[in-house]
Amino acid sequence: MSLLVVGLSHRSAPVSVLERAALSADAQIKLVQDTVAAEPATEAAVLGTCNRIELYADVDKFHAGVAELSTLLARHSGVGLDELTPYLYVHYEDRAVHHLFSVACGLDSMVVGEGQILGQIKDALALAQELHSAGRLLNDLFQQALRVGKRAHSETGIDRAGQSLVTFGLEQLASGADVSGWASGKKALVIGAGSMSSLAAATLARAGVAEIVIANRTQERAERLAQILTEGDDTDVLARAVPMDAVPSELTRADVAVSCTGATGLVLTADAVARAAEGRTAQPPAAPVAPVTPAVPGTPLAAAADENCPLDLTSVQATAGFSVHGEAAVAGMGAAELEQHAAWVDKGARTPAGVLTAADPAEEAEAIAALAVAVKAVGRIPERRRPEPVAEPQRPAPALFLLDLAMPRDIDAAVHRLTGVRLVDIESLAEASADAPMAADVDQVRRIVSDEVAAFGAALRAAHITPTVVALRTMAADVVASEIARLEGRLPALDDKHRAEITQTVRRVVDKLLHAPTVRVKQLAAEPGGAGYADALRTLFDLDQETVAAVSRAGAESEKNSKNRGPA
């Protein structure tokens, strides 16, 4: 059996695809159950976060496993397989181990070094154990990934590079300003009471907001979170819980809102946000900022502007897309008309004092002659007039700040176009994090990951040969017992003392003969490419494959029972 992972993340897929492919808690359960029910897989676990969906499985066939896992992901996400496939990545055996360990260390996170992923990996393992879909391989893999992640955070400064997604989002809301100074005294609304929303509430409390309102579908969870915030020793914040139907009214009082729910539809529409922001700015918040477009070439000019122009402006300016300054204007012009037109387009020159003076063709004879040569060569007249700069309207400073950490999104993307409102969502966080500098400790974490992958692979390969070694020793013990019984038949007068001495001697001989080969074969099997030693051992000693499999099953069952009993 071999480890396989098929998935997509913010590195492989746009947020629009991730949003559609996001799996609810029930969908994750069904995906795991359907995976272990499929023929190629015997174990399965799903790791779902706000920016990744990954399906891990122990499979016996690579190609069949990739096809089956991809199909299952498409089916349960609701995104067609043809559409989803270009965004999927596949990792196998050691590469799959390397990927999960990197994820656990925060190297593959949107915010490099963030530690929230460890809790999400722990939740994925707990779900697989609850569904009895995690066997020896996935149990060992995910538990080791948690240890590797903790080691990376304790032995390096990766925490200095990483923040939580919440902290990074609040920094984006603050537009680079100090979050504590920006948040001080503000009223906050947190929608949801899960792990991400709880972290957001705690972060806002530490940043110095004056009030936090928690809205959640389960009122008890919202009240519990509000109580924790109020009773916290490190903060002095007023916190209270409200039902979800109170969100629209609470939003009108809030300065900042953070939303992270498991809802499949929008929690805040653009209209709801517009109503909440109404009256906070001088401009109507519901109207998106209309782009200012320059005048269409060919717009009728003022009557005074046609002086010295050889064109019949009244006949050509009604033509759509026609410019009296462009190449179409000089098509077929004679040299004299060209000179006149060029002087007219130039519209004179400004003196150092800024006074506009009329251009004298006689004084610019060389420039006009050069222009005429250029027209003969290329068939057009160069533009001489630069377009007037377009004045961009100034957006008012935002009065309402929204952070959407949900996948799929909780807040309508159209909110980006509302004046007086600043929205930061997963998509904008992905764009901002693409330019974030990497910490110097990242290289050290990568070395830790490489070392841990090698150690895990060696342990996995060594464990693979253990049932074969146990079967060999069992066969040797059976041979010793058979020969001792045969000896007793030939020497019935042998007393117990001598029988025990002979039995012990034969066993010592067999153990010494097997010791060096079995120790060495474990060492060789732990090396890359050492999987073939188990097959060689079975062939050399004519071991029964079913016997080896029975030993392996017995070991797995014993380990499972031990875990179910828990610590003594």
Tab-separated table of C-alpha atoms in Angstrom, residues 283-292 392-396 416-420:
chain	number	residue	atom	x	y	z
A	283	GLN	CA	-21.469	60.162	-0.855
A	284	PRO	CA	-24.266	57.600	-1.187
A	285	PRO	CA	-22.626	54.299	-0.228
A	286	ALA	CA	-24.767	52.110	-2.460
A	287	ALA	CA	-23.500	53.617	-5.703
A	288	PRO	CA	-20.263	52.142	-7.025
A	289	VAL	CA	-17.668	54.661	-8.157
A	290	ALA	CA	-18.244	55.295	-11.859
A	291	PRO	CA	-15.042	55.328	-13.908
A	292	VAL	CA	-14.261	58.633	-15.571
A	392	GLU	CA	-9.540	60.524	-10.574
A	393	PRO	CA	-12.307	61.022	-8.032
A	394	GLN	CA	-11.129	60.654	-4.462
A	395	ARG	CA	-12.839	57.894	-2.514
A	396	PRO	CA	-13.789	58.900	1.004
A	416	HIS	CA	-15.590	46.126	-2.846
A	417	ARG	CA	-17.293	48.777	-5.018
A	418	LEU	CA	-19.108	50.552	-2.195
A	419	THR	CA	-17.716	53.887	-1.122
A	420	GLY	CA	-16.903	54.337	2.539
